[in-house]
C-alpha cells in the first residue's frame, strides 16, 4: 500500500473527468495510489494525469454498459463509482419546454440512475461498494432562474437518500456531495424560448450565477472531500463542499423559517 494511503487502493470510476470537479478528483485519487478511470464524451481531446479516460455519454444505456464492462475487464473489479457528470440550465422555469427539461434530467438524474444500475450487480455480488453522487446546494433549496437545475439535483438527493437504505444490506454505501460554487467550466445554457416578461431580471440573476462560478475557488477542496469520502471507513450520506457564506446554506435550510430563507435568496439573486 502506498505510504500516504490510509485505506487499501480502490478501483474508482468517475464520470465526467475531462475537466472541473471530475478531473481534479481523478488526478488527486490517482496521486493517492488508487486505480482511477475517468470518462469523457470525447476522450481524445481531453488530458488525463495519472488515470485512464474512457468514452462515456451518460445519456445512453449502451455507452454506460460498455464503460462499466471496460473497467471490469481491465481492473477485475469496481469499488467506487463517482457520479459527477452534469450540466446546467438557466432561465425562468416557465421558459423551458418539457423536452429541454427532459434533456437536463437525462444527464443530471437519469445519467446517475443509468450508471448506478450498471455497477450495482457487480457490487451486490461482491457485497461491497460505494456510490458518490455529486449534488449541489441547489439540491437543498430552490434557486431563482436555475430552477430546473435545482429540480434535477433535488431528484438526485431523494434518489440517493432512498438508495442508501436499500443498499446498506449489501455493504454498499451511498453518499452525496452538496457543492457550492467553484470555478469550473460549467456554463449556463438557456431555453430557446425567451418570455419578455422575464427580461432584465433573468439577466440580473444569471449574472450573479455566472460571477459566483467565474470568481469561485478552484475545485481542489471538492476533490479533497471526494478523496476523504472514498477513504472513509463509514461514509455518511451527506457532505457539504462550500466556501464562505455558502457553507451556511444547510444550516439555513434546517433552522430558518421558509419566509426568511426566501428573503435571503431573493436578495442574493435580486429576484
Ligand atoms: N462548478 C460548480 O460550481 C458546481 C456546483 C455544484 C455542483 N456542481 C456539479 O458538479 C458536477 C461537475 O460539474 P463541473 O462544475 O465540474 O462542470 P464542468 O467543468 O462543465 O465538467 C462537467 C463534466 O461532465 C461531463 N459531461 C457532461 N455531459 C455529459 C454526458 N452527457 N455524459 C458524460 N459526461 C458528461 C463533461 O465531460 P465531456 O464534456 O468531456 O463529456 C465534464 O467532464 C456536475 O454534476 C455539477 O452539477 C458544480
mmCIF file of C-alpha atoms and ligand atoms in Angstrom:
data_model
loop_
_atom_site.group_PDB
_atom_site.id
_atom_site.type_symbol
_atom_site.label_atom_id
_atom_site.label_comp_id
_atom_site.label_asym_id
_atom_site.label_seq_id
_atom_site.Cartn_x
_atom_site.Cartn_y
_atom_site.Cartn_z
ATOM 1 C CA UNK A 1 0.000 0.000 0.000
ATOM 2 C CA UNK A 2 1.458 3.472 -0.833
ATOM 3 C CA UNK A 3 2.669 5.163 2.372
ATOM 4 C CA UNK A 4 0.314 8.130 2.224
ATOM 5 C CA UNK A 5 -2.750 5.934 1.760
ATOM 6 C CA UNK A 6 -4.699 5.066 4.904
ATOM 7 C CA UNK A 7 -7.043 2.675 3.091
ATOM 8 C CA UNK A 8 -6.238 -0.022 0.526
ATOM 9 C CA UNK A 9 -6.111 1.172 -3.116
ATOM 10 C CA UNK A 10 -9.542 1.255 -4.741
ATOM 11 C CA UNK A 11 -10.729 0.861 -8.302
ATOM 12 C CA UNK A 12 -12.670 4.061 -8.926
ATOM 13 C CA UNK A 13 -14.796 5.208 -11.876
ATOM 14 C CA UNK A 14 -15.502 8.963 -12.093
ATOM 15 C CA UNK A 15 -17.934 10.176 -14.738
ATOM 16 C CA UNK A 16 -17.099 13.493 -16.421
ATOM 17 C CA UNK A 17 -13.370 13.670 -15.650
ATOM 18 C CA UNK A 18 -12.263 15.735 -18.657
ATOM 19 C CA UNK A 19 -12.366 18.942 -16.576
ATOM 20 C CA UNK A 20 -13.797 20.568 -13.434
ATOM 21 C CA UNK A 21 -14.512 18.570 -10.257
ATOM 22 C CA UNK A 22 -14.149 15.227 -12.037
ATOM 23 C CA UNK A 23 -10.662 15.942 -13.422
ATOM 24 C CA UNK A 24 -9.444 17.355 -10.083
ATOM 25 C CA UNK A 25 -10.789 14.348 -8.152
ATOM 26 C CA UNK A 26 -9.411 11.814 -10.651
ATOM 27 C CA UNK A 27 -5.968 13.425 -10.520
ATOM 28 C CA UNK A 28 -5.872 13.525 -6.735
ATOM 29 C CA UNK A 29 -7.163 9.973 -6.257
ATOM 30 C CA UNK A 30 -4.593 8.675 -8.762
ATOM 31 C CA UNK A 31 -1.840 10.561 -6.887
ATOM 32 C CA UNK A 32 -3.032 8.867 -3.699
ATOM 33 C CA UNK A 33 -2.415 5.452 -5.205
ATOM 34 C CA UNK A 34 -5.894 4.462 -6.350
ATOM 35 C CA UNK A 35 -6.594 2.946 -9.754
ATOM 36 C CA UNK A 36 -8.748 5.585 -11.402
ATOM 37 C CA UNK A 37 -10.888 5.535 -14.535
ATOM 38 C CA UNK A 38 -12.368 8.842 -15.678
ATOM 39 C CA UNK A 39 -14.695 9.468 -18.589
ATOM 40 C CA UNK A 40 -15.382 11.955 -21.353
ATOM 41 C CA UNK A 41 -17.680 12.014 -24.369
ATOM 42 C CA UNK A 42 -14.522 12.802 -26.348
ATOM 43 C CA UNK A 43 -11.513 11.280 -24.530
ATOM 44 C CA UNK A 44 -9.120 12.073 -27.400
ATOM 45 C CA UNK A 45 -9.489 15.808 -26.797
ATOM 46 C CA UNK A 46 -9.007 15.682 -23.008
ATOM 47 C CA UNK A 47 -5.963 15.389 -20.728
ATOM 48 C CA UNK A 48 -5.766 12.686 -18.068
ATOM 49 C CA UNK A 49 -2.967 12.932 -15.491
ATOM 50 C CA UNK A 50 -2.303 9.546 -13.923
ATOM 51 C CA UNK A 51 -5.649 7.972 -14.810
ATOM 52 C CA UNK A 52 -7.339 6.291 -17.775
ATOM 53 C CA UNK A 53 -10.030 8.158 -19.730
ATOM 54 C CA UNK A 54 -12.837 6.054 -21.194
ATOM 55 C CA UNK A 55 -15.577 7.168 -23.597
ATOM 56 C CA UNK A 56 -18.979 7.667 -21.947
ATOM 57 C CA UNK A 57 -22.185 9.527 -22.617
ATOM 58 C CA UNK A 58 -24.337 9.038 -19.525
ATOM 59 C CA UNK A 59 -27.473 9.698 -21.603
ATOM 60 C CA UNK A 60 -27.045 6.384 -23.444
ATOM 61 C CA UNK A 61 -27.681 2.913 -21.994
ATOM 62 C CA UNK A 62 -25.166 1.142 -24.276
ATOM 63 C CA UNK A 63 -22.452 3.670 -23.550
ATOM 64 C CA UNK A 64 -22.953 3.238 -19.773
ATOM 65 C CA UNK A 65 -22.885 -0.564 -20.044
ATOM 66 C CA UNK A 66 -19.755 -0.581 -22.238
ATOM 67 C CA UNK A 67 -17.896 1.810 -19.938
ATOM 68 C CA UNK A 68 -18.549 -0.319 -16.839
ATOM 69 C CA UNK A 69 -17.661 -3.521 -18.739
ATOM 70 C CA UNK A 70 -14.321 -1.996 -19.783
ATOM 71 C CA UNK A 71 -13.409 -1.166 -16.175
ATOM 72 C CA UNK A 72 -14.401 -4.649 -15.002
ATOM 73 C CA UNK A 73 -12.468 -6.328 -17.831
ATOM 74 C CA UNK A 74 -9.335 -4.247 -17.197
ATOM 75 C CA UNK A 75 -9.319 -3.979 -13.407
ATOM 76 C CA UNK A 76 -11.314 -7.083 -12.446
ATOM 77 C CA UNK A 77 -13.487 -5.155 -10.020
ATOM 78 C CA UNK A 78 -15.049 -1.755 -9.343
ATOM 79 C CA UNK A 79 -15.070 -0.415 -5.789
ATOM 80 C CA UNK A 80 -16.334 3.154 -6.140
ATOM 81 C CA UNK A 81 -18.496 4.976 -8.673
ATOM 82 C CA UNK A 82 -18.453 8.783 -8.537
ATOM 83 C CA UNK A 83 -21.430 10.153 -10.478
ATOM 84 C CA UNK A 84 -20.073 13.589 -11.300
ATOM 85 C CA UNK A 85 -21.062 14.305 -14.941
ATOM 86 C CA UNK A 86 -23.566 17.134 -15.004
ATOM 87 C CA UNK A 87 -24.817 20.125 -16.966
ATOM 88 C CA UNK A 88 -26.666 23.300 -16.107
ATOM 89 C CA UNK A 89 -29.740 25.081 -17.461
ATOM 90 C CA UNK A 90 -30.583 28.669 -16.553
ATOM 91 C CA UNK A 91 -33.539 30.901 -17.334
ATOM 92 C CA UNK A 92 -37.047 31.103 -15.924
ATOM 93 C CA UNK A 93 -38.637 27.718 -15.275
ATOM 94 C CA UNK A 94 -41.595 28.710 -17.460
ATOM 95 C CA UNK A 95 -39.324 29.308 -20.463
ATOM 96 C CA UNK A 96 -38.106 25.700 -20.753
ATOM 97 C CA UNK A 97 -40.087 23.207 -22.801
ATOM 98 C CA UNK A 98 -40.665 19.751 -21.273
ATOM 99 C CA UNK A 99 -38.167 18.412 -23.845
ATOM 100 C CA UNK A 100 -35.445 20.848 -22.697
ATOM 101 C CA UNK A 101 -36.126 19.894 -19.079
ATOM 102 C CA UNK A 102 -36.011 16.203 -20.045
ATOM 103 C CA UNK A 103 -32.601 16.694 -21.701
ATOM 104 C CA UNK A 104 -31.223 18.221 -18.490
ATOM 105 C CA UNK A 105 -32.614 15.364 -16.384
ATOM 106 C CA UNK A 106 -31.254 12.855 -18.896
ATOM 107 C CA UNK A 107 -27.727 13.838 -17.811
ATOM 108 C CA UNK A 108 -28.122 15.036 -14.211
ATOM 109 C CA UNK A 109 -30.603 12.442 -12.978
ATOM 110 C CA UNK A 110 -31.111 9.553 -15.423
ATOM 111 C CA UNK A 111 -27.368 9.513 -16.151
ATOM 112 C CA UNK A 112 -26.750 8.787 -12.472
ATOM 113 C CA UNK A 113 -29.516 6.158 -12.412
ATOM 114 C CA UNK A 114 -28.103 4.503 -15.554
ATOM 115 C CA UNK A 115 -24.504 4.353 -14.283
ATOM 116 C CA UNK A 116 -25.536 3.209 -10.807
ATOM 117 C CA UNK A 117 -27.732 0.441 -12.232
ATOM 118 C CA UNK A 118 -24.815 -0.644 -14.442
ATOM 119 C CA UNK A 119 -22.422 -1.083 -11.493
ATOM 120 C CA UNK A 120 -24.793 -2.477 -8.866
ATOM 121 C CA UNK A 121 -24.973 -6.135 -9.983
ATOM 122 C CA UNK A 122 -21.183 -6.436 -9.553
ATOM 123 C CA UNK A 123 -21.166 -4.517 -6.264
ATOM 124 C CA UNK A 124 -24.078 -6.562 -4.864
ATOM 125 C CA UNK A 125 -22.317 -9.799 -5.808
ATOM 126 C CA UNK A 126 -19.139 -8.562 -4.091
ATOM 127 C CA UNK A 127 -21.182 -7.463 -1.038
ATOM 128 C CA UNK A 128 -19.233 -4.194 -1.023
ATOM 129 C CA UNK A 129 -19.052 -0.971 -2.945
ATOM 130 C CA UNK A 130 -19.558 2.755 -2.869
ATOM 131 C CA UNK A 131 -21.573 5.300 -4.832
ATOM 132 C CA UNK A 132 -20.788 9.022 -4.504
ATOM 133 C CA UNK A 133 -23.239 11.393 -6.195
ATOM 134 C CA UNK A 134 -22.199 14.976 -6.880
ATOM 135 C CA UNK A 135 -25.144 17.139 -5.955
ATOM 136 C CA UNK A 136 -25.304 20.847 -5.227
ATOM 137 C CA UNK A 137 -26.517 23.331 -2.647
ATOM 138 C CA UNK A 138 -29.217 23.795 -5.321
ATOM 139 C CA UNK A 139 -30.298 20.270 -4.321
ATOM 140 C CA UNK A 140 -31.277 21.667 -0.912
ATOM 141 C CA UNK A 141 -33.014 24.952 -1.731
ATOM 142 C CA UNK A 142 -34.899 26.456 -4.659
ATOM 143 C CA UNK A 143 -32.810 28.861 -6.738
ATOM 144 C CA UNK A 144 -34.361 31.600 -8.901
ATOM 145 C CA UNK A 145 -33.562 31.311 -12.611
ATOM 146 C CA UNK A 146 -31.805 27.994 -12.015
ATOM 147 C CA UNK A 147 -34.993 26.154 -11.158
ATOM 148 C CA UNK A 148 -34.766 23.087 -13.386
ATOM 149 C CA UNK A 149 -31.134 22.521 -12.437
ATOM 150 C CA UNK A 150 -32.260 22.734 -8.785
ATOM 151 C CA UNK A 151 -35.075 20.268 -9.567
ATOM 152 C CA UNK A 152 -32.610 17.781 -11.104
ATOM 153 C CA UNK A 153 -30.371 17.966 -8.022
ATOM 154 C CA UNK A 154 -33.378 17.681 -5.639
ATOM 155 C CA UNK A 155 -34.294 14.496 -7.538
ATOM 156 C CA UNK A 156 -30.754 13.237 -7.042
ATOM 157 C CA UNK A 157 -30.994 13.932 -3.310
ATOM 158 C CA UNK A 158 -34.220 11.939 -2.874
ATOM 159 C CA UNK A 159 -32.908 9.107 -5.027
ATOM 160 C CA UNK A 160 -29.593 8.867 -3.150
ATOM 161 C CA UNK A 161 -31.116 9.022 0.343
ATOM 162 C CA UNK A 162 -33.577 6.239 -0.568
ATOM 163 C CA UNK A 163 -30.988 4.106 -2.337
ATOM 164 C CA UNK A 164 -28.745 4.259 0.713
ATOM 165 C CA UNK A 165 -31.355 2.324 2.777
ATOM 166 C CA UNK A 166 -31.727 -0.337 0.100
ATOM 167 C CA UNK A 167 -28.016 -0.934 -0.477
ATOM 168 C CA UNK A 168 -26.905 -0.972 3.151
ATOM 169 C CA UNK A 169 -27.637 -4.713 3.459
ATOM 170 C CA UNK A 170 -25.189 -5.375 0.613
ATOM 171 C CA UNK A 171 -22.369 -3.369 2.193
ATOM 172 C CA UNK A 172 -22.709 -0.608 -0.412
ATOM 173 C CA UNK A 173 -22.533 2.987 0.865
ATOM 174 C CA UNK A 174 -24.230 5.908 -0.882
ATOM 175 C CA UNK A 175 -23.054 9.484 -0.284
ATOM 176 C CA UNK A 176 -23.939 12.927 -1.607
ATOM 177 C CA UNK A 177 -21.593 15.866 -2.091
ATOM 178 C CA UNK A 178 -23.591 19.088 -1.912
ATOM 179 C CA UNK A 179 -21.279 21.553 -3.624
ATOM 180 C CA UNK A 180 -21.393 25.329 -3.641
ATOM 181 C CA UNK A 181 -19.949 27.452 -6.431
ATOM 182 C CA UNK A 182 -16.443 26.613 -7.627
ATOM 183 C CA UNK A 183 -14.524 27.808 -10.660
ATOM 184 C CA UNK A 184 -15.049 25.153 -13.352
ATOM 185 C CA UNK A 185 -16.141 25.139 -16.994
ATOM 186 C CA UNK A 186 -19.803 24.625 -16.117
ATOM 187 C CA UNK A 187 -21.833 27.090 -18.178
ATOM 188 C CA UNK A 188 -25.463 28.092 -18.081
ATOM 189 C CA UNK A 189 -27.304 27.263 -21.247
ATOM 190 C CA UNK A 190 -30.757 28.697 -21.797
ATOM 191 C CA UNK A 191 -34.065 27.513 -23.187
ATOM 192 C CA UNK A 192 -34.631 28.507 -26.821
ATOM 193 C CA UNK A 193 -37.777 30.431 -25.910
ATOM 194 C CA UNK A 194 -37.460 33.756 -24.042
ATOM 195 C CA UNK A 195 -40.583 35.196 -22.423
ATOM 196 C CA UNK A 196 -40.231 39.003 -22.460
ATOM 197 C CA UNK A 197 -41.861 39.379 -19.009
ATOM 198 C CA UNK A 198 -38.662 37.883 -17.522
ATOM 199 C CA UNK A 199 -36.284 40.134 -19.488
ATOM 200 C CA UNK A 200 -33.905 42.079 -17.265
ATOM 201 C CA UNK A 201 -34.464 40.088 -14.070
ATOM 202 C CA UNK A 202 -33.389 36.873 -15.845
ATOM 203 C CA UNK A 203 -30.132 38.547 -16.895
ATOM 204 C CA UNK A 204 -29.542 40.006 -13.416
ATOM 205 C CA UNK A 205 -29.930 36.646 -11.686
ATOM 206 C CA UNK A 206 -27.848 34.894 -14.346
ATOM 207 C CA UNK A 207 -25.066 37.449 -13.918
ATOM 208 C CA UNK A 208 -24.939 36.538 -10.206
ATOM 209 C CA UNK A 209 -24.756 32.800 -11.032
ATOM 210 C CA UNK A 210 -22.038 33.435 -13.647
ATOM 211 C CA UNK A 211 -19.962 35.588 -11.306
ATOM 212 C CA UNK A 212 -20.306 33.022 -8.499
ATOM 213 C CA UNK A 213 -18.754 30.324 -10.708
ATOM 214 C CA UNK A 214 -16.219 32.538 -12.517
ATOM 215 C CA UNK A 215 -14.945 34.090 -9.263
ATOM 216 C CA UNK A 216 -15.309 30.888 -7.244
ATOM 217 C CA UNK A 217 -12.467 28.951 -5.615
ATOM 218 C CA UNK A 218 -10.673 26.339 -7.763
ATOM 219 C CA UNK A 219 -12.246 22.876 -7.350
ATOM 220 C CA UNK A 220 -9.452 21.379 -5.192
ATOM 221 C CA UNK A 221 -11.474 21.301 -1.917
ATOM 222 C CA UNK A 222 -14.170 19.261 -3.693
ATOM 223 C CA UNK A 223 -11.512 16.818 -4.936
ATOM 224 C CA UNK A 224 -10.091 16.518 -1.411
ATOM 225 C CA UNK A 225 -13.566 15.900 0.016
ATOM 226 C CA UNK A 226 -14.246 13.172 -2.568
ATOM 227 C CA UNK A 227 -10.907 11.536 -1.640
ATOM 228 C CA UNK A 228 -11.870 11.705 2.053
ATOM 229 C CA UNK A 229 -15.214 10.016 1.359
ATOM 230 C CA UNK A 230 -13.555 7.314 -0.779
ATOM 231 C CA UNK A 231 -11.115 6.547 2.033
ATOM 232 C CA UNK A 232 -13.637 6.803 4.878
ATOM 233 C CA UNK A 233 -14.493 3.621 6.783
ATOM 234 C CA UNK A 234 -18.078 4.694 7.384
ATOM 235 C CA UNK A 235 -19.099 7.257 4.754
ATOM 236 C CA UNK A 236 -22.051 9.454 5.738
ATOM 237 C CA UNK A 237 -24.995 10.260 3.488
ATOM 238 C CA UNK A 238 -24.296 13.999 3.145
ATOM 239 C CA UNK A 239 -21.160 16.098 2.788
ATOM 240 C CA UNK A 240 -21.020 19.814 2.016
ATOM 241 C CA UNK A 241 -18.274 21.413 -0.064
ATOM 242 C CA UNK A 242 -18.701 25.176 0.098
ATOM 243 C CA UNK A 243 -16.716 28.282 0.915
ATOM 244 C CA UNK A 244 -17.576 31.381 2.938
ATOM 245 C CA UNK A 245 -21.231 32.307 3.427
ATOM 246 C CA UNK A 246 -22.413 29.485 1.163
ATOM 247 C CA UNK A 247 -21.289 26.913 3.715
ATOM 248 C CA UNK A 248 -24.165 28.144 5.911
ATOM 249 C CA UNK A 249 -26.836 27.017 3.419
ATOM 250 C CA UNK A 250 -27.500 23.585 5.030
ATOM 251 C CA UNK A 251 -27.915 25.244 8.448
ATOM 252 C CA UNK A 252 -30.155 27.919 6.924
ATOM 253 C CA UNK A 253 -32.250 25.164 5.341
ATOM 254 C CA UNK A 254 -32.579 23.309 8.620
ATOM 255 C CA UNK A 255 -33.164 26.094 11.106
ATOM 256 C CA UNK A 256 -34.562 29.217 9.414
ATOM 257 C CA UNK A 257 -38.254 29.671 8.622
ATOM 258 C CA UNK A 258 -39.108 29.481 4.914
ATOM 259 C CA UNK A 259 -40.007 33.172 4.725
ATOM 260 C CA UNK A 260 -36.562 34.190 5.981
ATOM 261 C CA UNK A 261 -34.803 31.766 3.613
ATOM 262 C CA UNK A 262 -36.782 33.241 0.710
ATOM 263 C CA UNK A 263 -35.855 36.767 1.740
ATOM 264 C CA UNK A 264 -32.150 35.845 1.833
ATOM 265 C CA UNK A 265 -32.235 34.156 -1.588
ATOM 266 C CA UNK A 266 -34.336 36.925 -3.157
ATOM 267 C CA UNK A 267 -31.744 39.455 -2.065
ATOM 268 C CA UNK A 268 -28.857 37.242 -3.183
ATOM 269 C CA UNK A 269 -30.206 36.793 -6.714
ATOM 270 C CA UNK A 270 -32.002 40.154 -6.937
ATOM 271 C CA UNK A 271 -35.161 38.215 -7.823
HETATM 272 N N1 LIG B 1 -18.983 24.144 -10.557
HETATM 273 C C1 LIG B 1 -19.846 24.335 -9.617
HETATM 274 O O1 LIG B 1 -19.897 25.445 -9.048
HETATM 275 C C2 LIG B 1 -20.791 23.231 -9.187
HETATM 276 C C3 LIG B 1 -21.555 23.453 -8.037
HETATM 277 C C4 LIG B 1 -22.393 22.447 -7.589
HETATM 278 C C5 LIG B 1 -22.455 21.242 -8.256
HETATM 279 N N2 LIG B 1 -21.710 21.045 -9.382
HETATM 280 C C6 LIG B 1 -21.834 19.741 -10.045
HETATM 281 O O2 LIG B 1 -20.550 19.181 -10.205
HETATM 282 C C7 LIG B 1 -20.549 18.282 -11.305
HETATM 283 C C8 LIG B 1 -19.348 18.589 -12.203
HETATM 284 O O3 LIG B 1 -19.525 19.889 -12.733
HETATM 285 P P1 LIG B 1 -18.302 20.873 -13.083
HETATM 286 O O4 LIG B 1 -18.613 22.155 -12.429
HETATM 287 O O5 LIG B 1 -17.015 20.212 -12.843
HETATM 288 O O6 LIG B 1 -18.610 21.095 -14.647
HETATM 289 P P2 LIG B 1 -17.682 21.024 -15.964
HETATM 290 O O7 LIG B 1 -16.351 21.651 -15.713
HETATM 291 O O8 LIG B 1 -18.540 21.557 -17.053
HETATM 292 O O9 LIG B 1 -17.478 19.445 -16.165
HETATM 293 C C9 LIG B 1 -18.591 18.651 -16.453
HETATM 294 C C10 LIG B 1 -18.134 17.242 -16.778
HETATM 295 O O10 LIG B 1 -19.309 16.461 -17.087
HETATM 296 C C11 LIG B 1 -19.095 15.751 -18.307
HETATM 297 N N3 LIG B 1 -20.367 15.561 -19.009
HETATM 298 C C12 LIG B 1 -21.285 16.498 -19.377
HETATM 299 N N4 LIG B 1 -22.309 15.908 -20.034
HETATM 300 C C13 LIG B 1 -22.034 14.581 -20.076
HETATM 301 C C14 LIG B 1 -22.696 13.446 -20.620
HETATM 302 N N5 LIG B 1 -23.866 13.545 -21.261
HETATM 303 N N6 LIG B 1 -22.125 12.230 -20.469
HETATM 304 C C15 LIG B 1 -20.935 12.101 -19.828
HETATM 305 N N7 LIG B 1 -20.248 13.136 -19.304
HETATM 306 C C16 LIG B 1 -20.789 14.357 -19.430
HETATM 307 C C17 LIG B 1 -18.101 16.594 -19.091
HETATM 308 O O11 LIG B 1 -17.329 15.709 -19.904
HETATM 309 P P3 LIG B 1 -17.257 15.762 -21.523
HETATM 310 O O12 LIG B 1 -17.821 17.078 -21.986
HETATM 311 O O13 LIG B 1 -15.788 15.617 -21.790
HETATM 312 O O14 LIG B 1 -18.048 14.572 -21.939
HETATM 313 C C18 LIG B 1 -17.226 17.190 -17.990
HETATM 314 O O15 LIG B 1 -16.114 16.351 -17.712
HETATM 315 C C19 LIG B 1 -21.903 18.446 -12.006
HETATM 316 O O16 LIG B 1 -22.763 17.395 -11.613
HETATM 317 C C20 LIG B 1 -22.400 19.777 -11.452
HETATM 318 O O17 LIG B 1 -23.814 19.841 -11.449
HETATM 319 C C21 LIG B 1 -20.873 22.016 -9.873
#
